[in-house]
Amino acid sequence: MQLRPVSVAGTVVLSLLLLISCTTTQAHNITRILAKHPELSTFNHYLTLTHLAAEINGKTTITVCAVENAAMNELLAKKPSIYTIKNILSLHVLLDYFGAKKLHQITNGTALAATMFQATGTAPGSSGFVNITDLKGGKVGFGAEDNDGILSSSFVKSVEEIPYNISVIQISKVLPSNVAEAPTPGPSQLNLTGIMSAHGCKVFAETLLASDAEKTYEDNLDGGLTVFCPEDEVFKAFLPKYKNLTAARKTALLEYHGVPVYQSLSTLKSNNGVMNTLATDGANKFDFTVQNDGEVVTLRTKITTAKITGTLLDEQPVAIFTIDKVLLPRELFKAEAPTSAPAPAPEEAADAPAAPKKKKKKAAPAPEDDDTDAPADSPDDSADVTADDDNGAVRFDGVRYVRAGLALLCVILLL
Ligand SMILES: *[C@@H]1O[C@H](CO)[C@@H](O)[C@H](O)[C@H]1NC(C)=O
Ligand SMILES: *[C@@H]1O[C@H](CO)[C@@H](O)[C@H](O)[C@H]1NC(C)=O
Ligand SMILES: *[C@@H]1O[C@H](CO)[C@@H](O)[C@H](O)[C@H]1NC(C)=O
Ligand SMILES: *[C@@H]1O[C@H](CO)[C@@H](O)[C@H](O)[C@H]1NC(C)=O
Ligand SMILES: *[C@@H]1O[C@H](CO)[C@@H](O)[C@H](O)[C@H]1NC(C)=O
Ligand SMILES: *[C@@H]1O[C@H](CO)[C@@H](O)[C@H](O)[C@H]1NC(C)=O
């Protein structure tokens, strides 16, 4: 109960933050901007389908080069995969602000603009850049750099300019680029463990390769998968405890680090809530809570709170993020009651004061396998972490009430 002051302080800070955010202007929304222009609706639709819209909304100082429906239909007639469409459309998002005025007054009459396609790292060499050149008669030509210097498209009109956040323009044609149009391998050809191994999650990747859980990951590649892999030092330190688990529990622990849906970093940053994992089997089992705090995204189990520390891959339908702690599910690692606390199971203790309306826990009668071979693992981190977790649960529910209240306040103020 000494946790109360913390949550109150947190609530006050949050109220202030929310009050501020209630008065500041909102970031741009490309979907909404384009929705006013029916002739650009196909382009708009594919920005959403490829999840590029969310990426565009998360960036400033950019230019979106939209094309009208007929030009999109020409592209779609070739039946490119959604991944190829994503590459092509990301070539149409310039990582600089070009309003109509700047386009017609380019220094020295020509410039190369980096694009979102170039930024994915998928584009080799100079492909991924767009050449913009001022031509005779006030025309502005556009061409992909890897298109033999041919400027096949031209400026049509300005759609919307929000200096210097986002400029949306219309150009006459889809920019042809052999690299962007190359068939993109489907996700099932992705080498998950290879990507993880090469970027600081080798220990986790090797553990996964030696386990049945690897197949579960593979099976989910096409439908959408998000992996949270603990960094090498972290997972290495955890190995002795891992080795102590039964085979079934090892698999469950590894599957607990995968989520059977694609969640981009921007989605994670804008959505708090409970998330099922590959280990989930039935209601409220092996889940964790995603909670973001500004730019920081945390994953909270009843026992640990991990932070996302990096992105190894974030391309529909697969994302891989690194985290700074191993996620310990309460189903495997019972947070042992700290010496001072009385008997109740830690999860009930956490829920009781804050969320009476959540019917969450009722569904789960004492999970039998939890007690039979209850492992002696994790006594050390669980003790201090239990307090942390209670605190988290209280704060979380506080946030919900504060949010609701503030939303009301915002509405009243706006009226
Ligand atoms: C431009 O973007 C910044 C950062 O997102 C935002 O604070 C500002 O309000 C935006 N300006 C306009 C005019 O929308
Ligand atoms: C952007 O606008 C569209 C259409 O109005 C809406 O569905 C979507 O939720 C908005 N996105 C954000 C991030 O606000
Ligand atoms: C413009 O051209 C001049 C002379 O060729 C050159 O020195 C300068 O760097 C160019 N500026 C840009 C922005 O390319
Ligand atoms: C852009 O393309 C034109 C035409 O091929 C070429 O003359 C110009 O040098 C290119 N601009 C840049 C910056 O590469
Ligand atoms: C995946 O990558 C690893 C490491 O780069 C490599 O050893 C392994 O053979 C690759 N697997 C496949 C199926 O390509
Ligand atoms: C592994 O389990 C044994 C027996 O339950 C226990 O004594 C030991 O402390 C455990 N080791 C670790 C690292 O958890």
Short mmCIF file of C-alpha atoms and ligand atoms in Angstrom, two decimals:
data_model
loop_
_atom_site.label_atom_id
_atom_site.label_comp_id
_atom_site.label_asym_id
_atom_site.label_seq_id
_atom_site.Cartn_x
_atom_site.Cartn_y
_atom_site.Cartn_z
CA MET A 1 0.00 0.00 0.00
CA GLN A 2 3.05 2.22 0.16
CA LEU A 3 2.59 2.25 -3.58
CA ARG A 4 -0.24 4.76 -3.50
CA PRO A 5 1.87 7.96 -3.50
CA VAL A 6 3.70 6.79 -6.59
CA SER A 7 0.53 6.20 -8.50
CA VAL A 8 -0.93 9.51 -7.36
CA ALA A 9 2.17 11.37 -8.49
CA GLY A 10 2.05 9.49 -11.78
CA THR A 11 -1.59 10.40 -12.19
CA VAL A 12 -0.89 14.09 -11.60
CA VAL A 13 1.94 14.12 -14.13
CA LEU A 14 -0.24 12.30 -16.59
CA SER A 15 -3.12 14.69 -16.13
CA LEU A 16 -0.79 17.57 -16.91
CA LEU A 17 0.56 15.83 -19.98
CA LEU A 18 -2.91 15.01 -21.18
CA LEU A 19 -4.12 18.55 -20.57
CA ILE A 20 -1.28 19.83 -22.69
CA SER A 21 -1.89 17.31 -25.43
CA CYS A 22 -5.55 18.29 -25.43
CA THR A 23 -4.66 21.83 -26.47
CA THR A 24 -1.87 21.21 -29.00
CA THR A 25 -2.55 20.65 -32.67
CA GLN A 26 -2.67 17.18 -34.12
CA ALA A 27 -0.16 15.68 -36.49
CA HIS A 28 -1.18 15.24 -40.11
CA ASN A 29 -3.25 12.29 -41.29
CA ILE A 30 -2.47 11.36 -44.91
CA THR A 31 -5.58 9.18 -45.18
CA ARG A 32 -7.77 12.12 -44.28
CA ILE A 33 -5.92 14.53 -46.57
CA LEU A 34 -6.28 12.25 -49.59
CA ALA A 35 -9.87 11.34 -48.78
CA LYS A 36 -10.92 14.79 -50.04
CA HIS A 37 -9.69 13.80 -53.50
CA PRO A 38 -11.64 10.90 -55.01
CA GLU A 39 -9.34 10.83 -58.04
CA LEU A 40 -6.54 9.74 -55.67
CA SER A 41 -8.57 7.15 -53.79
CA THR A 42 -6.77 4.05 -55.11
CA PHE A 43 -3.41 5.47 -54.11
CA ASN A 44 -4.89 6.31 -50.71
CA HIS A 45 -6.34 2.82 -50.32
CA TYR A 46 -2.96 1.20 -50.97
CA LEU A 47 -1.18 3.51 -48.55
CA THR A 48 -3.46 2.06 -45.89
CA LEU A 49 -3.16 -1.56 -47.05
CA THR A 50 0.64 -1.42 -47.05
CA HIS A 51 0.71 0.36 -43.66
CA LEU A 52 2.65 3.19 -45.26
CA ALA A 53 -0.04 5.63 -44.09
CA ALA A 54 0.95 5.11 -40.46
CA GLU A 55 4.61 5.59 -41.31
CA ILE A 56 3.82 8.79 -43.20
CA ASN A 57 1.78 10.12 -40.29
CA GLY A 58 4.73 9.51 -38.00
CA LYS A 59 7.12 11.62 -40.06
CA THR A 60 7.52 15.33 -40.74
CA THR A 61 9.36 17.19 -43.51
CA ILE A 62 8.13 14.81 -46.17
CA THR A 63 6.48 14.95 -49.57
CA VAL A 64 3.95 12.41 -50.80
CA CYS A 65 3.73 12.10 -54.60
CA ALA A 66 0.26 10.73 -55.29
CA VAL A 67 -0.98 9.49 -58.65
CA GLU A 68 -4.54 9.35 -59.90
CA ASN A 69 -6.61 6.19 -60.10
CA ALA A 70 -5.93 5.49 -63.79
CA ALA A 71 -2.17 5.48 -63.16
CA MET A 72 -2.61 3.17 -60.16
CA ASN A 73 -4.76 0.82 -62.24
CA GLU A 74 -1.98 0.57 -64.80
CA LEU A 75 0.36 -0.55 -62.02
CA LEU A 76 -2.16 -2.96 -60.50
CA ALA A 77 -2.79 -4.55 -63.90
CA LYS A 78 0.65 -6.15 -63.59
CA LYS A 79 -0.60 -7.92 -60.45
CA PRO A 80 2.31 -7.05 -58.19
CA SER A 81 2.37 -8.56 -54.71
CA ILE A 82 1.44 -6.29 -51.83
CA TYR A 83 5.13 -6.20 -50.83
CA THR A 84 6.11 -4.97 -54.28
CA ILE A 85 3.36 -2.35 -54.16
CA LYS A 86 4.72 -1.24 -50.83
CA ASN A 87 8.20 -0.81 -52.30
CA ILE A 88 6.86 1.14 -55.27
CA LEU A 89 4.68 3.42 -53.17
CA SER A 90 7.45 4.04 -50.66
CA LEU A 91 9.48 5.38 -53.59
CA HIS A 92 6.75 8.03 -53.83
CA VAL A 93 7.38 9.38 -50.35
CA LEU A 94 10.25 11.87 -50.42
CA LEU A 95 12.09 12.50 -47.18
CA ASP A 96 12.17 16.26 -47.69
CA TYR A 97 9.58 19.00 -47.97
CA PHE A 98 8.80 20.07 -51.55
CA GLY A 99 5.94 22.50 -51.85
CA ALA A 100 4.91 23.74 -55.30
CA LYS A 101 7.10 26.81 -54.92
CA LYS A 102 10.24 24.92 -53.96
CA LEU A 103 9.69 22.44 -56.81
CA HIS A 104 9.78 25.23 -59.35
CA GLN A 105 12.80 26.91 -57.77
CA ILE A 106 15.22 24.02 -57.24
CA THR A 107 18.79 25.18 -56.75
CA ASN A 108 20.71 24.55 -59.98
CA GLY A 109 17.51 23.17 -61.49
CA THR A 110 17.96 19.60 -60.39
CA ALA A 111 18.05 17.59 -57.16
CA LEU A 112 18.00 14.06 -55.86
CA ALA A 113 15.56 13.31 -53.07
CA ALA A 114 15.94 10.34 -50.74
CA THR A 115 12.73 8.34 -50.32
CA MET A 116 11.13 6.04 -47.81
CA PHE A 117 12.08 3.15 -50.11
CA GLN A 118 15.73 4.09 -49.84
CA ALA A 119 15.36 4.32 -46.07
CA THR A 120 14.15 0.72 -45.74
CA GLY A 121 17.59 -0.49 -46.74
CA THR A 122 15.94 -2.72 -49.37
CA ALA A 123 17.16 -0.46 -52.16
CA PRO A 124 20.74 -1.03 -53.25
CA GLY A 125 23.05 1.76 -54.43
CA SER A 126 21.41 4.90 -55.70
CA SER A 127 18.05 3.29 -56.41
CA GLY A 128 15.60 4.65 -53.94
CA PHE A 129 16.40 8.24 -54.88
CA VAL A 130 14.15 10.37 -57.03
CA ASN A 131 15.53 12.88 -59.49
CA ILE A 132 13.54 16.12 -59.60
CA THR A 133 14.45 18.48 -62.43
CA ASP A 134 13.01 21.83 -63.51
CA LEU A 135 12.22 21.63 -67.22
CA LYS A 136 11.29 24.11 -69.93
CA GLY A 137 7.94 25.82 -69.77
CA GLY A 138 7.59 25.56 -66.00
CA LYS A 139 7.38 21.78 -66.00
CA VAL A 140 8.89 19.75 -63.16
CA GLY A 141 10.08 16.28 -64.12
CA PHE A 142 10.30 13.28 -61.77
CA GLY A 143 12.16 10.02 -62.31
CA ALA A 144 13.56 7.20 -60.20
CA GLU A 145 17.36 7.42 -60.15
CA ASP A 146 17.68 3.88 -61.47
CA ASN A 147 15.57 4.70 -64.53
CA ASP A 148 18.43 5.63 -66.90
CA GLY A 149 17.96 9.34 -66.33
CA ILE A 150 14.48 9.27 -67.85
CA LEU A 151 12.12 11.68 -66.13
CA SER A 152 8.94 9.88 -66.99
CA SER A 153 6.58 11.65 -64.65
CA SER A 154 5.77 15.28 -64.02
CA PHE A 155 4.22 17.58 -61.45
CA VAL A 156 0.45 17.96 -61.89
CA LYS A 157 -0.74 19.95 -58.90
CA SER A 158 -0.35 20.61 -55.25
CA VAL A 159 -2.91 18.68 -53.19
CA GLU A 160 -2.18 20.02 -49.73
CA GLU A 161 0.75 21.78 -48.09
CA ILE A 162 1.36 21.96 -44.35
CA PRO A 163 4.74 23.75 -44.24
CA TYR A 164 7.14 22.20 -43.38
CA ASN A 165 5.53 19.04 -42.11
CA ILE A 166 3.98 17.46 -45.17
CA SER A 167 3.46 18.39 -48.78
CA VAL A 168 1.09 16.23 -50.81
CA ILE A 169 1.39 16.65 -54.56
CA GLN A 170 0.02 14.84 -57.57
CA ILE A 171 2.40 13.61 -60.27
CA SER A 172 1.36 12.30 -63.67
CA LYS A 173 2.56 8.67 -63.48
CA VAL A 174 3.84 5.98 -61.18
CA LEU A 175 7.65 6.28 -61.09
CA PRO A 176 9.08 3.23 -62.86
CA SER A 177 11.96 1.57 -61.03
CA ASN A 178 13.27 -1.88 -61.77
CA VAL A 179 14.47 -2.30 -58.23
CA ALA A 180 11.23 -1.27 -56.57
CA GLU A 181 9.20 -3.32 -59.03
CA ALA A 182 11.29 -6.45 -58.60
CA PRO A 183 9.18 -9.20 -57.13
CA THR A 184 9.68 -9.04 -53.39
CA PRO A 185 10.07 -12.40 -51.69
CA GLY A 186 7.14 -13.35 -49.53
CA PRO A 187 7.65 -13.38 -45.80
CA SER A 188 7.83 -17.17 -45.63
CA GLN A 189 11.27 -16.92 -47.21
CA LEU A 190 12.44 -14.65 -44.42
CA ASN A 191 15.23 -16.08 -42.29
CA LEU A 192 14.00 -14.99 -38.88
CA THR A 193 16.78 -16.47 -36.81
CA GLY A 194 19.36 -15.24 -39.33
CA ILE A 195 18.11 -11.66 -38.95
CA MET A 196 18.08 -11.94 -35.16
CA SER A 197 21.53 -13.53 -35.00
CA ALA A 198 23.04 -10.80 -37.13
CA HIS A 199 21.67 -8.03 -34.94
CA GLY A 200 22.37 -8.77 -31.30
CA CYS A 201 19.87 -11.56 -30.57
CA LYS A 202 22.05 -14.55 -31.39
CA VAL A 203 21.52 -16.35 -28.09
CA PHE A 204 17.75 -16.12 -28.35
CA ALA A 205 17.86 -17.16 -32.03
CA GLU A 206 19.99 -20.22 -31.28
CA THR A 207 17.79 -21.21 -28.38
CA LEU A 208 14.79 -20.89 -30.67
CA LEU A 209 16.44 -23.00 -33.38
CA ALA A 210 16.97 -25.79 -30.87
CA SER A 211 13.31 -25.78 -29.87
CA ASP A 212 9.90 -26.79 -31.23
CA ALA A 213 8.89 -23.17 -30.85
CA GLU A 214 10.81 -22.37 -34.02
CA LYS A 215 8.15 -24.11 -36.10
CA THR A 216 5.40 -22.11 -34.41
CA TYR A 217 7.22 -18.93 -35.42
CA GLU A 218 7.64 -20.14 -39.01
CA ASP A 219 3.98 -21.10 -39.24
CA ASN A 220 2.95 -17.57 -38.40
CA LEU A 221 5.21 -15.74 -40.85
CA ASP A 222 2.69 -15.36 -43.64
CA GLY A 223 -0.24 -14.38 -41.49
CA GLY A 224 1.64 -11.77 -39.49
CA LEU A 225 4.14 -12.03 -36.67
CA THR A 226 5.82 -9.72 -34.19
CA VAL A 227 8.86 -11.00 -32.32
CA PHE A 228 10.30 -9.45 -29.18
CA CYS A 229 13.80 -10.83 -28.83
CA PRO A 230 15.80 -10.25 -25.65
CA GLU A 231 19.26 -8.82 -26.28
CA ASP A 232 22.20 -11.20 -26.07
CA GLU A 233 23.53 -10.31 -22.61
CA VAL A 234 20.05 -10.49 -21.16
CA PHE A 235 19.16 -13.86 -22.60
CA LYS A 236 22.59 -15.26 -21.84
CA ALA A 237 22.17 -14.37 -18.16
CA PHE A 238 18.78 -16.07 -18.24
CA LEU A 239 20.03 -19.35 -19.76
CA PRO A 240 20.65 -21.18 -16.45
CA LYS A 241 17.03 -20.58 -15.48
CA TYR A 242 15.86 -21.53 -18.96
CA LYS A 243 17.73 -24.81 -18.82
CA ASN A 244 16.00 -25.57 -15.55
CA LEU A 245 12.57 -25.54 -17.22
CA THR A 246 10.81 -28.65 -18.49
CA ALA A 247 10.71 -29.06 -22.28
CA ALA A 248 7.09 -27.91 -22.49
CA ARG A 249 7.84 -24.84 -20.41
CA LYS A 250 10.87 -24.00 -22.53
CA THR A 251 8.65 -23.99 -25.61
CA ALA A 252 6.05 -21.88 -23.86
CA LEU A 253 8.64 -19.35 -22.75
CA LEU A 254 9.99 -18.95 -26.29
CA GLU A 255 6.50 -18.76 -27.78
CA TYR A 256 5.67 -16.09 -25.23
CA HIS A 257 8.10 -13.81 -27.09
CA GLY A 258 6.09 -13.92 -30.32
CA VAL A 259 2.75 -12.29 -31.12
CA PRO A 260 0.65 -13.74 -33.96
CA VAL A 261 -0.10 -10.37 -35.57
CA TYR A 262 2.03 -7.78 -37.29
CA GLN A 263 2.47 -4.75 -35.04
CA SER A 264 4.55 -1.93 -36.43
CA LEU A 265 6.40 0.29 -33.99
CA SER A 266 3.98 3.11 -34.72
CA THR A 267 1.01 0.85 -33.92
CA LEU A 268 2.64 -0.18 -30.66
CA LYS A 269 3.26 3.45 -29.81
CA SER A 270 -0.36 4.35 -30.35
CA ASN A 271 -2.11 1.34 -28.80
CA ASN A 272 -2.03 0.23 -25.20
CA GLY A 273 -3.58 -3.02 -24.17
CA VAL A 274 -3.41 -6.73 -23.56
CA MET A 275 -1.76 -8.82 -26.24
CA ASN A 276 -2.00 -12.55 -26.82
CA THR A 277 1.16 -14.44 -27.69
CA LEU A 278 2.03 -17.61 -29.57
CA ALA A 279 1.93 -19.37 -26.18
CA THR A 280 -1.63 -18.23 -25.46
CA ASP A 281 -4.03 -21.12 -25.15
CA GLY A 282 -7.41 -20.00 -23.98
CA ALA A 283 -8.53 -16.85 -22.21
CA ASN A 284 -6.05 -14.75 -20.26
CA LYS A 285 -3.21 -17.16 -20.60
CA PHE A 286 0.29 -16.16 -21.50
CA ASP A 287 -0.61 -12.62 -22.39
CA PHE A 288 1.11 -9.36 -21.55
CA THR A 289 0.26 -5.69 -21.60
CA VAL A 290 1.70 -3.18 -24.03
CA GLN A 291 1.99 0.24 -22.56
CA ASN A 292 3.65 3.23 -24.12
CA ASP A 293 5.01 6.21 -22.36
CA GLY A 294 5.74 8.81 -24.99
CA GLU A 295 8.28 7.31 -27.34
CA VAL A 296 9.05 4.38 -25.05
CA VAL A 297 7.08 1.17 -25.49
CA THR A 298 7.03 -1.24 -22.55
CA LEU A 299 5.78 -4.81 -22.30
CA ARG A 300 4.47 -5.73 -18.89
CA THR A 301 3.96 -9.24 -17.67
CA LYS A 302 2.82 -9.73 -14.11
CA ILE A 303 6.46 -10.27 -13.25
CA THR A 304 8.66 -8.18 -15.54
CA THR A 305 8.52 -4.92 -17.44
CA ALA A 306 10.64 -4.90 -20.58
CA LYS A 307 11.38 -1.99 -22.85
CA ILE A 308 11.67 -2.07 -26.64
CA THR A 309 15.23 -1.04 -27.41
CA GLY A 310 15.51 -1.46 -31.17
CA THR A 311 13.91 -2.49 -34.44
CA LEU A 312 15.47 -5.28 -36.50
CA LEU A 313 12.66 -5.56 -39.03
CA ASP A 314 9.40 -3.69 -39.39
CA GLU A 315 7.79 -4.56 -42.66
CA GLN A 316 4.32 -5.85 -43.08
CA PRO A 317 3.67 -8.65 -42.14
CA VAL A 318 6.68 -9.24 -39.87
CA ALA A 319 8.28 -7.10 -37.19
CA ILE A 320 11.21 -7.96 -34.93
CA PHE A 321 12.09 -5.76 -31.97
CA THR A 322 14.81 -6.12 -29.37
CA ILE A 323 13.89 -5.84 -25.69
CA ASP A 324 16.00 -5.28 -22.59
CA LYS A 325 14.54 -8.05 -20.40
CA VAL A 326 13.33 -11.60 -20.80
CA LEU A 327 9.53 -11.65 -20.60
CA LEU A 328 8.58 -13.87 -17.69
CA PRO A 329 5.00 -15.13 -17.87
CA ARG A 330 3.24 -15.56 -14.55
CA GLU A 331 2.16 -19.01 -15.72
CA LEU A 332 5.78 -20.16 -15.49
CA PHE A 333 7.40 -17.88 -12.99
CA LYS A 334 5.22 -17.37 -10.00
CA ALA A 335 6.26 -14.15 -8.42
CA GLU A 336 7.00 -15.35 -4.93
CA ALA A 337 5.31 -13.30 -2.28
CA PRO A 338 7.73 -10.90 -0.61
CA THR A 339 8.28 -11.85 3.03
CA SER A 340 6.12 -9.03 4.37
CA ALA A 341 3.12 -9.68 2.19
CA PRO A 342 0.36 -12.09 3.14
CA ALA A 343 -0.67 -15.07 1.14
CA PRO A 344 -2.82 -14.02 -1.86
CA ALA A 345 -1.57 -14.85 -5.33
CA PRO A 346 0.28 -11.88 -6.72
CA GLU A 347 -2.01 -11.34 -9.68
CA GLU A 348 -5.10 -11.12 -7.50
CA ALA A 349 -3.37 -8.69 -5.24
CA ALA A 350 -2.53 -6.53 -8.20
CA ASP A 351 -6.01 -6.45 -9.59
CA ALA A 352 -8.09 -6.20 -6.48
CA PRO A 353 -7.69 -2.55 -5.54
CA ALA A 354 -7.75 -1.10 -9.00
CA ALA A 355 -9.99 -2.92 -11.38
CA PRO A 356 -13.05 -4.44 -9.83
CA LYS A 357 -14.91 -4.32 -13.13
CA LYS A 358 -12.33 -6.39 -14.98
CA LYS A 359 -13.68 -9.88 -15.04
CA LYS A 360 -10.35 -11.02 -16.32
CA LYS A 361 -9.19 -13.26 -13.51
CA LYS A 362 -12.41 -15.12 -12.91
CA ALA A 363 -12.06 -17.28 -15.98
CA ALA A 364 -8.91 -18.88 -14.67
CA PRO A 365 -9.30 -21.43 -11.93
CA ALA A 366 -6.04 -22.42 -10.31
CA PRO A 367 -4.01 -23.62 -13.30
CA GLU A 368 -3.18 -27.15 -12.34
CA ASP A 369 0.16 -27.41 -14.11
CA ASP A 370 1.34 -24.35 -12.29
CA ASP A 371 1.59 -26.14 -9.01
CA THR A 372 2.54 -29.67 -9.94
CA ASP A 373 6.04 -28.94 -11.11
CA ALA A 374 6.23 -25.37 -9.98
CA PRO A 375 9.82 -24.56 -10.69
CA ALA A 376 12.12 -22.96 -8.22
CA ASP A 377 13.19 -20.54 -10.90
CA SER A 378 13.37 -16.83 -10.59
CA PRO A 379 13.05 -16.32 -6.90
CA ASP A 380 15.43 -13.41 -7.02
CA ASP A 381 13.91 -11.16 -9.62
CA SER A 382 10.39 -12.02 -8.76
CA ALA A 383 10.48 -10.72 -5.23
CA ASP A 384 11.38 -7.13 -6.03
CA VAL A 385 9.52 -7.20 -9.26
CA THR A 386 6.24 -8.09 -7.61
CA ALA A 387 6.10 -4.68 -6.02
CA ASP A 388 6.96 -3.09 -9.33
CA ASP A 389 4.17 -4.98 -10.95
CA ASP A 390 1.50 -4.07 -8.43
CA ASN A 391 2.48 -0.53 -8.90
CA GLY A 392 2.21 -0.90 -12.65
CA ALA A 393 -1.24 -2.39 -12.45
CA VAL A 394 -2.51 0.37 -10.22
CA ARG A 395 -1.01 3.04 -12.39
CA PHE A 396 -2.40 1.48 -15.52
CA ASP A 397 -5.94 1.52 -14.29
CA GLY A 398 -5.46 5.01 -12.94
CA VAL A 399 -4.47 6.07 -16.40
CA ARG A 400 -7.67 4.72 -17.85
CA TYR A 401 -9.84 6.70 -15.49
CA VAL A 402 -7.77 9.83 -15.88
CA ARG A 403 -7.96 9.47 -19.65
CA ALA A 404 -11.71 9.10 -19.64
CA GLY A 405 -12.04 12.11 -17.35
CA LEU A 406 -9.74 14.20 -19.47
CA ALA A 407 -11.44 13.29 -22.68
CA LEU A 408 -14.63 14.60 -21.09
CA LEU A 409 -12.83 17.73 -19.95
CA CYS A 410 -11.44 18.30 -23.43
CA VAL A 411 -14.92 18.02 -24.89
CA ILE A 412 -16.32 20.46 -22.34
CA LEU A 413 -13.49 22.93 -22.99
CA LEU A 414 -13.95 22.67 -26.72
CA LEU A 415 -17.66 23.40 -26.37
C1 LIG B 1 3.94 19.96 -37.57
O1 LIG B 1 4.40 18.84 -36.83
C2 LIG B 1 4.68 19.11 -35.47
C3 LIG B 1 5.26 17.86 -34.85
O2 LIG B 1 4.42 16.75 -35.08
C4 LIG B 1 3.40 19.57 -34.76
O3 LIG B 1 3.68 19.89 -33.43
C5 LIG B 1 2.86 20.80 -35.48
O4 LIG B 1 1.65 21.17 -34.90
C6 LIG B 1 2.65 20.49 -36.96
N1 LIG B 1 2.25 21.72 -37.63
C7 LIG B 1 1.13 21.82 -38.29
C8 LIG B 1 0.87 23.14 -38.94
O5 LIG B 1 0.34 20.90 -38.36
C1 LIG B 2 -6.76 9.15 -40.14
O1 LIG B 2 -7.99 9.40 -40.76
C2 LIG B 2 -8.72 8.21 -41.10
C3 LIG B 2 -9.93 8.64 -41.90
O2 LIG B 2 -10.52 9.80 -41.38
C4 LIG B 2 -9.07 7.47 -39.81
O3 LIG B 2 -9.78 6.29 -40.11
C5 LIG B 2 -7.79 7.12 -39.08
O4 LIG B 2 -8.08 6.51 -37.85
C6 LIG B 2 -6.95 8.37 -38.84
N1 LIG B 2 -5.67 7.96 -38.30
C7 LIG B 2 -5.16 8.51 -37.20
C8 LIG B 2 -3.83 7.99 -36.78
O5 LIG B 2 -5.72 9.37 -36.59
C1 LIG B 3 25.03 24.39 -57.82
O1 LIG B 3 26.04 24.49 -58.81
C2 LIG B 3 27.25 25.05 -58.33
C3 LIG B 3 28.18 25.24 -59.51
O2 LIG B 3 28.15 24.12 -60.36
C4 LIG B 3 27.83 24.15 -57.26
O3 LIG B 3 29.04 24.69 -56.75
C5 LIG B 3 26.82 24.00 -56.13
O4 LIG B 3 27.30 23.08 -55.18
C6 LIG B 3 25.48 23.51 -56.68
N1 LIG B 3 24.50 23.53 -55.61
C7 LIG B 3 23.78 22.46 -55.32
C8 LIG B 3 22.83 22.60 -54.18
O5 LIG B 3 23.86 21.40 -55.93
C1 LIG B 4 18.51 14.22 -63.09
O1 LIG B 4 18.26 13.70 -64.39
C2 LIG B 4 18.64 14.62 -65.42
C3 LIG B 4 18.17 14.04 -66.72
O2 LIG B 4 18.64 12.72 -66.88
C4 LIG B 4 20.16 14.81 -65.36
O3 LIG B 4 20.55 15.73 -66.36
C5 LIG B 4 20.51 15.39 -63.99
O4 LIG B 4 21.91 15.49 -63.86
C6 LIG B 4 19.98 14.50 -62.90
N1 LIG B 4 20.15 15.19 -61.63
C7 LIG B 4 20.89 14.72 -60.63
C8 LIG B 4 21.00 15.57 -59.42
O5 LIG B 4 21.45 13.64 -60.70
C1 LIG B 5 19.47 -18.44 -41.73
O1 LIG B 5 20.58 -17.67 -41.39
C2 LIG B 5 21.56 -18.38 -40.63
C3 LIG B 5 22.62 -17.41 -40.19
O2 LIG B 5 22.88 -16.44 -41.16
C4 LIG B 5 22.12 -19.50 -41.49
O3 LIG B 5 23.09 -20.21 -40.75
C5 LIG B 5 20.99 -20.41 -41.89
O4 LIG B 5 21.47 -21.42 -42.76
C6 LIG B 5 19.88 -19.63 -42.60
N1 LIG B 5 18.74 -20.50 -42.80
C7 LIG B 5 18.12 -20.58 -43.97
C8 LIG B 5 16.97 -21.52 -44.02
O5 LIG B 5 18.49 -19.95 -44.94
C1 LIG B 6 17.39 -25.08 -10.87
O1 LIG B 6 16.56 -25.95 -10.14
C2 LIG B 6 17.17 -26.47 -8.97
C3 LIG B 6 16.25 -27.50 -8.38
O2 LIG B 6 14.91 -27.07 -8.39
C4 LIG B 6 17.48 -25.32 -8.01
O3 LIG B 6 18.12 -25.80 -6.87
C5 LIG B 6 18.37 -24.33 -8.71
O4 LIG B 6 18.58 -23.19 -7.90
C6 LIG B 6 17.77 -23.88 -10.03
N1 LIG B 6 18.72 -23.06 -10.74
C7 LIG B 6 18.40 -21.87 -11.24
C8 LIG B 6 19.48 -21.15 -11.94
O5 LIG B 6 17.28 -21.41 -11.17
#
